[in-house]
Amino acid sequence: MSSPLQALTLAYALRYSPAVLNRLVEQAGSIDTVMQHHADIRQVLPDASERLQRTLARLDEARQRAEQELAFCEQKQIQVLVRSSDSTYPARLMQCDDAPHVLYYRGTAALNATHTLSIVGTRHVTTYGRDFVKQLIDDLAQRLPQLLVVSGLAYGVDICAHRQALSQGMNTVGVLAHGLDTIYPAAHRQDANRMAVQGGLLSEYMSGTKAEKMQFVQRNRIVAGMTDATLVVESADKGGALITARIAREYNRDVMALPGRYNDNYSQGCNRLIRDNIAALVTSADDVTAILGWQKDVQQWQQRGKGVEQQLFPTLSEEEKRIVELLQKENDLNVNILSVQTGIDVGQLFALLFNLEMQGIVKPYAGGTYHLVQ
């Protein structure tokens, strides 16, 4: 039985206890060891509970479900990321005791980007919150275009953050509270399809898992755990964004919040986070980069960008400039992604890339990927 199948089997059997599964694998040393002794787990873990013994002794149903899920993932080109063995699993999330042992991912973005930020907030975003998100991401795109923006694909602040990141050519990942065989809300399906080629969709749930209230709370720990910091943009006195902020704080992540007027309903939660010293006050991209200590990276990026522009742009066509600008933001992109994000037909794109290659500006890699030589 392959390691992914073993991992999925255990993840399904212990789907309500991810922290227990993580400790089990760590104490046993590997998934292989757990599976070898699933019928006599006390041989390797003498203090295993009666409940855990019973669960591990009966894995037939879990194994069958895991086989079905692997077949589905292969058919739909969904990656299975295993916490204990996969280098593409979000490294920041791996530090969290209750992280899912298995994640399902459909996308192109590296989940271990150098800079990551989750942006969350009310589903009832106001013009004030919407304008802030737009300005913030526009400004961050100029400072750190390789920043990975993470949210939950929900109405309000979430979808504003995703859409603005997409419009700026930035990668953005949506963490879902259901299986990857569906999209909730359905109104965001088009956005999700764009994110699959400019970011990604991530879930701990197998296909066929419908969206349930408690699963939205559960997924918040992934949003908080896989990023450097969580920024709350508008929240009433109670709400999912405040739960995400609390979890981020428990994970020792930075928490930030946009302040609002004292009598604005959807600023009450943010103001309380700031008042209670849970969140730092932010009103701009400069605040974000200063709080997270990213100023040096911003300066290096801006200097590098100026150098490339001065060296290359005088000799490039407008279409070639678009390609170079995109590769400046995120290097090593597949030709299909380049086509989608530049709006250039694939046939024309190959000709342009050939010209850039002849000038020593780009270099082709295996699998139709192109690298900007800097």
mmCIF file of C-alpha atoms in Angstrom:
data_model
loop_
_atom_site.group_PDB
_atom_site.id
_atom_site.type_symbol
_atom_site.label_atom_id
_atom_site.label_comp_id
_atom_site.label_asym_id
_atom_site.label_seq_id
_atom_site.Cartn_x
_atom_site.Cartn_y
_atom_site.Cartn_z
ATOM 1 C CA MET A 1 0.000 0.000 0.000
ATOM 2 C CA SER A 2 1.448 3.360 -1.036
ATOM 3 C CA SER A 3 2.264 6.061 1.491
ATOM 4 C CA PRO A 4 -0.475 8.433 0.220
ATOM 5 C CA LEU A 5 -3.018 5.649 0.576
ATOM 6 C CA GLN A 6 -1.808 4.908 4.087
ATOM 7 C CA ALA A 7 -1.994 8.585 5.004
ATOM 8 C CA LEU A 8 -5.498 8.982 3.580
ATOM 9 C CA THR A 9 -6.654 5.834 5.363
ATOM 10 C CA LEU A 10 -5.490 7.131 8.733
ATOM 11 C CA ALA A 11 -6.709 10.664 8.027
ATOM 12 C CA TYR A 12 -10.197 9.352 7.302
ATOM 13 C CA ALA A 13 -10.256 7.004 10.283
ATOM 14 C CA LEU A 14 -9.170 9.828 12.624
ATOM 15 C CA ARG A 15 -10.819 12.682 10.724
ATOM 16 C CA TYR A 16 -12.300 14.159 13.904
ATOM 17 C CA SER A 17 -8.971 14.091 15.748
ATOM 18 C CA PRO A 18 -6.170 15.588 13.594
ATOM 19 C CA ALA A 19 -4.039 16.412 16.640
ATOM 20 C CA VAL A 20 -4.284 12.790 17.796
ATOM 21 C CA LEU A 21 -3.173 11.555 14.378
ATOM 22 C CA ASN A 22 -0.232 13.955 14.312
ATOM 23 C CA ARG A 23 0.944 12.822 17.756
ATOM 24 C CA LEU A 24 0.413 9.193 16.787
ATOM 25 C CA VAL A 25 2.629 9.467 13.720
ATOM 26 C CA GLU A 26 5.283 11.437 15.602
ATOM 27 C CA GLN A 27 5.401 8.963 18.491
ATOM 28 C CA ALA A 28 5.418 5.903 16.228
ATOM 29 C CA GLY A 29 8.010 7.451 13.948
ATOM 30 C CA SER A 30 6.147 7.092 10.654
ATOM 31 C CA ILE A 31 2.834 6.330 8.994
ATOM 32 C CA ASP A 32 4.290 2.982 7.881
ATOM 33 C CA THR A 33 4.881 1.950 11.503
ATOM 34 C CA VAL A 34 1.359 2.937 12.519
ATOM 35 C CA MET A 35 -0.134 0.938 9.656
ATOM 36 C CA GLN A 36 2.057 -2.103 10.346
ATOM 37 C CA HIS A 37 0.784 -2.172 13.925
ATOM 38 C CA HIS A 38 -2.733 -0.832 13.443
ATOM 39 C CA ALA A 39 -4.224 -4.043 14.852
ATOM 40 C CA ASP A 40 -1.857 -4.092 17.845
ATOM 41 C CA ILE A 41 -0.971 -0.419 18.266
ATOM 42 C CA ARG A 42 0.076 -0.887 21.912
ATOM 43 C CA GLN A 43 3.120 -2.762 20.630
ATOM 44 C CA VAL A 44 4.542 0.628 19.613
ATOM 45 C CA LEU A 45 2.382 2.906 21.787
ATOM 46 C CA PRO A 46 1.751 1.217 25.151
ATOM 47 C CA ASP A 47 -0.423 4.107 26.396
ATOM 48 C CA ALA A 48 -2.795 4.104 23.413
ATOM 49 C CA SER A 49 -6.403 4.587 24.538
ATOM 50 C CA GLU A 50 -9.071 1.921 24.162
ATOM 51 C CA ARG A 51 -10.903 4.155 21.719
ATOM 52 C CA LEU A 52 -7.824 4.611 19.547
ATOM 53 C CA GLN A 53 -7.208 0.853 19.594
ATOM 54 C CA ARG A 54 -10.733 0.152 18.401
ATOM 55 C CA THR A 55 -10.518 2.768 15.655
ATOM 56 C CA LEU A 56 -7.204 1.489 14.302
ATOM 57 C CA ALA A 57 -8.204 -2.151 14.506
ATOM 58 C CA ARG A 58 -11.037 -1.575 12.010
ATOM 59 C CA LEU A 59 -9.611 0.212 8.970
ATOM 60 C CA ASP A 60 -11.380 -1.587 6.128
ATOM 61 C CA GLU A 61 -13.967 1.148 5.590
ATOM 62 C CA ALA A 62 -11.340 3.884 5.875
ATOM 63 C CA ARG A 63 -9.056 2.096 3.397
ATOM 64 C CA GLN A 64 -11.878 1.714 0.891
ATOM 65 C CA ARG A 65 -12.777 5.397 1.207
ATOM 66 C CA ALA A 66 -9.112 6.359 0.798
ATOM 67 C CA GLU A 67 -8.815 4.320 -2.397
ATOM 68 C CA GLN A 68 -11.867 6.089 -3.828
ATOM 69 C CA GLU A 69 -10.420 9.476 -2.927
ATOM 70 C CA LEU A 70 -7.040 8.755 -4.478
ATOM 71 C CA ALA A 71 -8.737 7.765 -7.718
ATOM 72 C CA PHE A 72 -10.766 10.984 -7.643
ATOM 73 C CA CYS A 73 -7.655 13.095 -7.009
ATOM 74 C CA GLU A 74 -5.770 11.469 -9.876
ATOM 75 C CA GLN A 75 -8.701 12.048 -12.213
ATOM 76 C CA LYS A 76 -9.115 15.717 -11.209
ATOM 77 C CA GLN A 77 -5.374 16.474 -10.918
ATOM 78 C CA ILE A 78 -5.640 17.260 -7.219
ATOM 79 C CA GLN A 79 -2.452 17.008 -5.178
ATOM 80 C CA VAL A 80 -2.507 15.067 -1.917
ATOM 81 C CA LEU A 81 -0.181 16.765 0.581
ATOM 82 C CA VAL A 82 0.902 14.686 3.580
ATOM 83 C CA ARG A 83 2.145 16.545 6.655
ATOM 84 C CA SER A 84 4.718 13.949 7.676
ATOM 85 C CA SER A 85 6.333 13.406 4.301
ATOM 86 C CA ASP A 86 5.502 16.042 1.655
ATOM 87 C CA SER A 87 7.836 19.007 1.130
ATOM 88 C CA THR A 88 5.050 20.961 -0.589
ATOM 89 C CA TYR A 89 2.840 20.802 2.508
ATOM 90 C CA PRO A 90 2.652 24.329 4.026
ATOM 91 C CA ALA A 91 5.674 24.476 6.324
ATOM 92 C CA ARG A 92 4.159 27.148 8.553
ATOM 93 C CA LEU A 93 1.059 25.028 9.103
ATOM 94 C CA MET A 94 3.231 22.028 9.917
ATOM 95 C CA GLN A 95 4.261 23.821 13.117
ATOM 96 C CA CYS A 96 0.673 23.664 14.423
ATOM 97 C CA ASP A 97 -0.250 20.638 16.557
ATOM 98 C CA ASP A 98 -3.799 20.396 15.204
ATOM 99 C CA ALA A 99 -2.915 20.860 11.531
ATOM 100 C CA PRO A 100 -4.604 18.421 9.123
ATOM 101 C CA HIS A 101 -2.335 15.472 8.417
ATOM 102 C CA VAL A 102 -3.576 15.423 4.820
ATOM 103 C CA LEU A 103 -4.506 18.353 2.584
ATOM 104 C CA TYR A 104 -6.044 18.356 -0.885
ATOM 105 C CA TYR A 105 -4.737 21.020 -3.255
ATOM 106 C CA ARG A 106 -5.617 22.145 -6.739
ATOM 107 C CA GLY A 107 -3.491 25.013 -7.934
ATOM 108 C CA THR A 108 -0.181 26.354 -9.185
ATOM 109 C CA ALA A 109 1.082 28.563 -6.338
ATOM 110 C CA ALA A 110 3.856 27.503 -4.003
ATOM 111 C CA LEU A 111 2.251 27.181 -0.571
ATOM 112 C CA ASN A 112 5.626 27.937 1.018
ATOM 113 C CA ALA A 113 6.053 31.376 -0.546
ATOM 114 C CA THR A 114 8.565 33.657 1.191
ATOM 115 C CA HIS A 115 5.815 36.092 2.208
ATOM 116 C CA THR A 116 2.257 35.054 3.032
ATOM 117 C CA LEU A 117 -0.684 37.008 4.417
ATOM 118 C CA SER A 118 -4.233 36.007 5.251
ATOM 119 C CA ILE A 119 -6.898 38.674 4.863
ATOM 120 C CA VAL A 120 -10.226 37.944 6.543
ATOM 121 C CA GLY A 121 -13.303 39.787 7.737
ATOM 122 C CA THR A 122 -17.049 40.136 7.697
ATOM 123 C CA ARG A 123 -19.258 38.775 4.936
ATOM 124 C CA HIS A 124 -21.091 42.104 5.086
ATOM 125 C CA VAL A 125 -18.157 44.220 3.931
ATOM 126 C CA THR A 126 -18.850 47.947 3.651
ATOM 127 C CA THR A 127 -17.476 50.412 1.127
ATOM 128 C CA TYR A 128 -14.884 51.390 3.720
ATOM 129 C CA GLY A 129 -13.587 47.834 4.025
ATOM 130 C CA ARG A 130 -13.782 47.144 0.295
ATOM 131 C CA ASP A 131 -11.821 50.294 -0.566
ATOM 132 C CA PHE A 132 -9.173 49.444 2.027
ATOM 133 C CA VAL A 133 -8.678 45.926 0.660
ATOM 134 C CA LYS A 134 -8.321 47.255 -2.882
ATOM 135 C CA GLN A 135 -5.794 49.927 -1.919
ATOM 136 C CA LEU A 136 -3.851 47.587 0.353
ATOM 137 C CA ILE A 137 -3.414 44.840 -2.226
ATOM 138 C CA ASP A 138 -2.642 47.305 -5.012
ATOM 139 C CA ASP A 139 0.113 48.784 -2.850
ATOM 140 C CA LEU A 140 1.426 45.399 -1.705
ATOM 141 C CA ALA A 141 1.571 44.293 -5.349
ATOM 142 C CA GLN A 142 3.995 47.140 -6.023
ATOM 143 C CA ARG A 143 6.110 46.302 -2.990
ATOM 144 C CA LEU A 144 6.009 42.476 -2.853
ATOM 145 C CA PRO A 145 4.303 41.075 -5.960
ATOM 146 C CA GLN A 146 5.264 37.519 -4.964
ATOM 147 C CA LEU A 147 3.195 37.786 -1.785
ATOM 148 C CA LEU A 148 0.717 34.923 -1.386
ATOM 149 C CA VAL A 149 -2.728 36.167 -0.319
ATOM 150 C CA VAL A 150 -4.850 33.625 1.585
ATOM 151 C CA SER A 151 -8.518 33.776 2.531
ATOM 152 C CA GLY A 152 -11.647 31.622 2.658
ATOM 153 C CA LEU A 153 -13.503 32.345 -0.625
ATOM 154 C CA ALA A 154 -16.511 33.557 1.391
ATOM 155 C CA TYR A 155 -18.695 36.561 0.657
ATOM 156 C CA GLY A 156 -17.456 39.966 1.761
ATOM 157 C CA VAL A 157 -13.848 40.631 2.697
ATOM 158 C CA ASP A 158 -12.640 37.178 1.558
ATOM 159 C CA ILE A 159 -13.733 37.436 -2.049
ATOM 160 C CA CYS A 160 -12.659 41.098 -2.236
ATOM 161 C CA ALA A 161 -9.132 40.033 -1.266
ATOM 162 C CA HIS A 162 -9.072 37.148 -3.751
ATOM 163 C CA ARG A 163 -10.394 39.246 -6.634
ATOM 164 C CA GLN A 164 -8.041 42.137 -6.035
ATOM 165 C CA ALA A 165 -5.051 39.800 -5.836
ATOM 166 C CA LEU A 166 -6.116 38.196 -9.121
ATOM 167 C CA SER A 167 -6.462 41.597 -10.762
ATOM 168 C CA GLN A 168 -2.900 42.444 -9.703
ATOM 169 C CA GLY A 169 -1.453 39.168 -11.008
ATOM 170 C CA MET A 170 -0.724 37.936 -7.480
ATOM 171 C CA ASN A 171 -1.212 34.367 -6.324
ATOM 172 C CA THR A 172 -4.149 33.829 -4.004
ATOM 173 C CA VAL A 173 -5.281 30.643 -2.236
ATOM 174 C CA GLY A 174 -8.771 29.917 -0.975
ATOM 175 C CA VAL A 175 -9.118 27.536 1.977
ATOM 176 C CA LEU A 176 -12.405 25.664 1.653
ATOM 177 C CA ALA A 177 -14.672 24.109 4.276
ATOM 178 C CA HIS A 178 -15.763 21.261 1.987
ATOM 179 C CA GLY A 179 -14.404 18.872 -0.630
ATOM 180 C CA LEU A 180 -12.788 20.096 -3.843
ATOM 181 C CA ASP A 181 -15.543 18.523 -5.936
ATOM 182 C CA THR A 182 -17.728 21.575 -5.335
ATOM 183 C CA ILE A 183 -17.491 25.319 -4.725
ATOM 184 C CA TYR A 184 -19.338 27.179 -1.979
ATOM 185 C CA PRO A 185 -20.718 29.698 -2.488
ATOM 186 C CA ALA A 186 -21.545 28.772 -6.077
ATOM 187 C CA ALA A 187 -21.476 32.477 -7.003
ATOM 188 C CA HIS A 188 -17.676 32.376 -6.606
ATOM 189 C CA ARG A 189 -17.092 29.472 -8.974
ATOM 190 C CA GLN A 190 -15.620 31.678 -11.705
ATOM 191 C CA ASP A 191 -13.212 33.228 -9.204
ATOM 192 C CA ALA A 192 -12.251 29.749 -7.970
ATOM 193 C CA ASN A 193 -11.515 28.627 -11.525
ATOM 194 C CA ARG A 194 -9.187 31.604 -11.984
ATOM 195 C CA MET A 195 -7.505 30.881 -8.667
ATOM 196 C CA ALA A 196 -6.782 27.311 -9.759
ATOM 197 C CA VAL A 197 -4.339 28.744 -12.342
ATOM 198 C CA GLN A 198 -3.252 31.824 -10.352
ATOM 199 C CA GLY A 199 -3.016 30.525 -6.817
ATOM 200 C CA GLY A 200 -5.024 27.556 -5.648
ATOM 201 C CA LEU A 201 -7.835 25.901 -3.709
ATOM 202 C CA LEU A 202 -6.984 24.025 -0.520
ATOM 203 C CA SER A 203 -9.040 21.776 1.746
ATOM 204 C CA GLU A 204 -8.650 19.130 4.444
ATOM 205 C CA TYR A 205 -11.911 17.498 3.385
ATOM 206 C CA MET A 206 -12.403 14.599 0.994
ATOM 207 C CA SER A 207 -14.652 14.927 -2.042
ATOM 208 C CA GLY A 208 -18.324 14.591 -1.229
ATOM 209 C CA THR A 209 -17.956 16.538 2.015
ATOM 210 C CA LYS A 210 -20.639 19.222 2.101
ATOM 211 C CA ALA A 211 -20.175 22.622 3.725
ATOM 212 C CA GLU A 212 -21.249 22.513 7.380
ATOM 213 C CA LYS A 213 -21.095 25.283 9.968
ATOM 214 C CA MET A 214 -18.410 23.752 12.187
ATOM 215 C CA GLN A 215 -16.198 23.023 9.187
ATOM 216 C CA PHE A 216 -15.918 26.746 8.510
ATOM 217 C CA VAL A 217 -14.614 27.173 12.058
ATOM 218 C CA GLN A 218 -12.189 24.273 11.520
ATOM 219 C CA ARG A 219 -10.845 25.659 8.263
ATOM 220 C CA ASN A 220 -10.017 28.959 9.993
ATOM 221 C CA ARG A 221 -7.066 27.272 11.704
ATOM 222 C CA ILE A 222 -5.585 26.507 8.267
ATOM 223 C CA VAL A 223 -6.018 30.128 7.158
ATOM 224 C CA ALA A 224 -4.296 31.279 10.347
ATOM 225 C CA GLY A 225 -1.610 28.608 10.446
ATOM 226 C CA MET A 226 -0.321 28.638 6.865
ATOM 227 C CA THR A 227 0.512 32.357 6.776
ATOM 228 C CA ASP A 228 2.936 34.760 8.443
ATOM 229 C CA ALA A 229 0.126 36.962 9.712
ATOM 230 C CA THR A 230 -3.628 37.483 9.725
ATOM 231 C CA LEU A 231 -5.194 40.830 8.903
ATOM 232 C CA VAL A 232 -8.801 41.417 9.969
ATOM 233 C CA VAL A 233 -10.657 43.919 7.799
ATOM 234 C CA GLU A 234 -14.011 44.736 9.396
ATOM 235 C CA SER A 235 -15.763 42.430 11.839
ATOM 236 C CA ALA A 236 -18.758 42.743 14.081
ATOM 237 C CA ASP A 237 -18.301 42.022 17.783
ATOM 238 C CA LYS A 238 -18.635 38.307 16.986
ATOM 239 C CA GLY A 239 -17.673 36.439 13.831
ATOM 240 C CA GLY A 240 -15.467 33.927 12.098
ATOM 241 C CA ALA A 241 -12.720 36.476 11.447
ATOM 242 C CA LEU A 242 -12.260 36.964 15.190
ATOM 243 C CA ILE A 243 -11.929 33.201 15.612
ATOM 244 C CA THR A 244 -9.211 33.202 12.935
ATOM 245 C CA ALA A 245 -7.453 36.065 14.715
ATOM 246 C CA ARG A 246 -7.597 34.221 18.052
ATOM 247 C CA ILE A 247 -6.182 31.045 16.496
ATOM 248 C CA ALA A 248 -3.422 33.029 14.768
ATOM 249 C CA ARG A 249 -2.464 34.542 18.101
ATOM 250 C CA GLU A 250 -2.405 31.070 19.706
ATOM 251 C CA TYR A 251 -0.114 29.950 16.892
ATOM 252 C CA ASN A 252 2.204 32.863 17.723
ATOM 253 C CA ARG A 253 1.471 34.564 14.421
ATOM 254 C CA ASP A 254 1.167 38.328 13.952
ATOM 255 C CA VAL A 255 -2.380 39.677 14.004
ATOM 256 C CA MET A 256 -3.376 43.035 12.507
ATOM 257 C CA ALA A 257 -6.662 44.887 12.222
ATOM 258 C CA LEU A 258 -8.127 47.873 10.422
ATOM 259 C CA PRO A 259 -9.641 50.350 12.930
ATOM 260 C CA GLY A 260 -13.010 51.989 12.385
ATOM 261 C CA ARG A 261 -15.348 54.517 13.962
ATOM 262 C CA TYR A 262 -16.527 53.657 17.448
ATOM 263 C CA ASN A 263 -20.174 53.332 16.383
ATOM 264 C CA ASP A 264 -19.671 51.356 13.156
ATOM 265 C CA ASN A 265 -21.091 47.867 13.673
ATOM 266 C CA TYR A 266 -18.548 46.130 11.436
ATOM 267 C CA SER A 267 -15.597 47.807 13.126
ATOM 268 C CA GLN A 268 -16.460 46.667 16.651
ATOM 269 C CA GLY A 269 -14.484 43.441 16.416
ATOM 270 C CA CYS A 270 -11.391 45.086 14.936
ATOM 271 C CA ASN A 271 -11.436 47.901 17.488
ATOM 272 C CA ARG A 272 -11.660 45.352 20.311
ATOM 273 C CA LEU A 273 -8.719 43.357 18.904
ATOM 274 C CA ILE A 274 -6.644 46.542 18.857
ATOM 275 C CA ARG A 275 -7.858 47.663 22.315
ATOM 276 C CA ASP A 276 -6.993 44.300 23.866
ATOM 277 C CA ASN A 277 -3.513 44.293 22.269
ATOM 278 C CA ILE A 278 -4.353 41.196 20.257
ATOM 279 C CA ALA A 279 -3.921 42.995 16.930
ATOM 280 C CA ALA A 280 -1.665 45.753 15.684
ATOM 281 C CA LEU A 281 -3.386 48.739 14.098
ATOM 282 C CA VAL A 282 -2.854 49.016 10.334
ATOM 283 C CA THR A 283 -4.100 51.537 7.796
ATOM 284 C CA SER A 284 -1.700 50.956 4.887
ATOM 285 C CA ALA A 285 0.645 48.560 3.123
ATOM 286 C CA ASP A 286 3.568 50.357 4.767
ATOM 287 C CA ASP A 287 2.126 49.462 8.175
ATOM 288 C CA VAL A 288 1.894 45.805 7.153
ATOM 289 C CA THR A 289 5.461 45.581 5.840
ATOM 290 C CA ALA A 290 6.818 47.421 8.904
ATOM 291 C CA ILE A 291 4.992 45.215 11.419
ATOM 292 C CA LEU A 292 6.160 42.045 9.649
ATOM 293 C CA GLY A 293 9.713 43.269 9.096
ATOM 294 C CA TRP A 294 9.475 43.072 5.326
ATOM 295 C CA GLN A 295 10.943 46.517 4.521
ATOM 296 C CA LYS A 296 14.339 45.148 3.473
ATOM 297 C CA ASP A 297 12.688 42.656 1.125
ATOM 298 C CA VAL A 298 10.604 45.464 -0.362
ATOM 299 C CA GLN A 299 13.703 47.563 -0.991
ATOM 300 C CA GLN A 300 15.559 44.658 -2.597
ATOM 301 C CA TRP A 301 12.614 43.871 -4.853
ATOM 302 C CA GLN A 302 12.223 47.467 -5.960
ATOM 303 C CA GLN A 303 15.940 47.782 -6.738
ATOM 304 C CA ARG A 304 15.948 44.519 -8.669
ATOM 305 C CA GLY A 305 12.877 45.584 -10.608
ATOM 306 C CA LYS A 306 14.468 48.894 -11.562
ATOM 307 C CA GLY A 307 17.618 47.126 -12.745
ATOM 308 C CA VAL A 308 15.729 44.674 -14.944
ATOM 309 C CA GLU A 309 13.524 47.416 -16.362
ATOM 310 C CA GLN A 310 16.436 49.691 -17.239
ATOM 311 C CA GLN A 311 18.350 46.837 -18.846
ATOM 312 C CA LEU A 312 15.563 45.173 -20.806
ATOM 313 C CA PHE A 313 12.577 47.383 -21.452
ATOM 314 C CA PRO A 314 14.050 49.733 -24.088
ATOM 315 C CA THR A 315 14.432 46.771 -26.481
ATOM 316 C CA LEU A 316 11.138 44.977 -25.810
ATOM 317 C CA SER A 317 7.749 45.124 -27.472
ATOM 318 C CA GLU A 318 4.654 45.803 -25.350
ATOM 319 C CA GLU A 319 3.734 42.096 -25.355
ATOM 320 C CA GLU A 320 7.281 41.103 -24.363
ATOM 321 C CA LYS A 321 7.199 43.667 -21.542
ATOM 322 C CA ARG A 322 3.988 42.069 -20.240
ATOM 323 C CA ILE A 323 5.706 38.676 -20.146
ATOM 324 C CA VAL A 324 8.784 40.042 -18.362
ATOM 325 C CA GLU A 325 6.678 41.998 -15.855
ATOM 326 C CA LEU A 326 4.717 38.866 -14.998
ATOM 327 C CA LEU A 327 7.892 36.783 -14.581
ATOM 328 C CA GLN A 328 9.281 39.571 -12.376
ATOM 329 C CA LYS A 329 6.299 39.120 -10.074
ATOM 330 C CA GLU A 330 6.495 35.323 -10.045
ATOM 331 C CA ASN A 331 9.274 33.516 -11.819
ATOM 332 C CA ASP A 332 9.172 30.039 -13.358
ATOM 333 C CA LEU A 333 5.671 29.974 -14.840
ATOM 334 C CA ASN A 334 4.165 27.421 -17.191
ATOM 335 C CA VAL A 335 3.327 28.697 -20.683
ATOM 336 C CA ASN A 336 -0.392 28.062 -20.112
ATOM 337 C CA ILE A 337 -0.354 30.224 -16.992
ATOM 338 C CA LEU A 338 1.613 32.895 -18.859
ATOM 339 C CA SER A 339 -1.022 32.849 -21.595
ATOM 340 C CA VAL A 340 -3.916 33.217 -19.137
ATOM 341 C CA GLN A 341 -2.316 35.980 -17.100
ATOM 342 C CA THR A 342 -0.927 38.040 -20.014
ATOM 343 C CA GLY A 343 -3.933 37.528 -22.285
ATOM 344 C CA ILE A 344 -1.619 36.492 -25.135
ATOM 345 C CA ASP A 345 -2.609 33.574 -27.373
ATOM 346 C CA VAL A 346 -0.405 30.509 -26.823
ATOM 347 C CA GLY A 347 0.763 30.450 -30.434
ATOM 348 C CA GLN A 348 1.893 34.079 -30.333
ATOM 349 C CA LEU A 349 3.290 33.564 -26.849
ATOM 350 C CA PHE A 350 5.677 30.827 -28.008
ATOM 351 C CA ALA A 351 7.056 33.171 -30.686
ATOM 352 C CA LEU A 352 7.544 35.957 -28.143
ATOM 353 C CA LEU A 353 9.202 33.605 -25.672
ATOM 354 C CA PHE A 354 11.542 32.375 -28.407
ATOM 355 C CA ASN A 355 12.604 35.980 -29.117
ATOM 356 C CA LEU A 356 13.183 36.575 -25.409
ATOM 357 C CA GLU A 357 15.182 33.358 -25.196
ATOM 358 C CA MET A 358 17.377 34.442 -28.125
ATOM 359 C CA GLN A 359 18.091 37.686 -26.258
ATOM 360 C CA GLY A 360 19.070 35.750 -23.153
ATOM 361 C CA ILE A 361 16.167 37.220 -21.165
ATOM 362 C CA VAL A 362 14.257 34.013 -20.451
ATOM 363 C CA LYS A 363 15.276 30.398 -20.200
ATOM 364 C CA PRO A 364 12.985 27.414 -20.910
ATOM 365 C CA TYR A 365 12.713 24.639 -18.347
ATOM 366 C CA ALA A 366 11.165 21.190 -18.582
ATOM 367 C CA GLY A 367 7.384 20.999 -18.760
ATOM 368 C CA GLY A 368 6.894 24.252 -20.673
ATOM 369 C CA THR A 369 8.058 26.447 -17.774
ATOM 370 C CA TYR A 370 9.952 29.705 -18.403
ATOM 371 C CA HIS A 371 12.471 31.392 -16.111
ATOM 372 C CA LEU A 372 13.405 35.078 -16.172
ATOM 373 C CA VAL A 373 17.204 35.396 -16.193
ATOM 374 C CA GLN A 374 18.165 38.115 -13.752
#
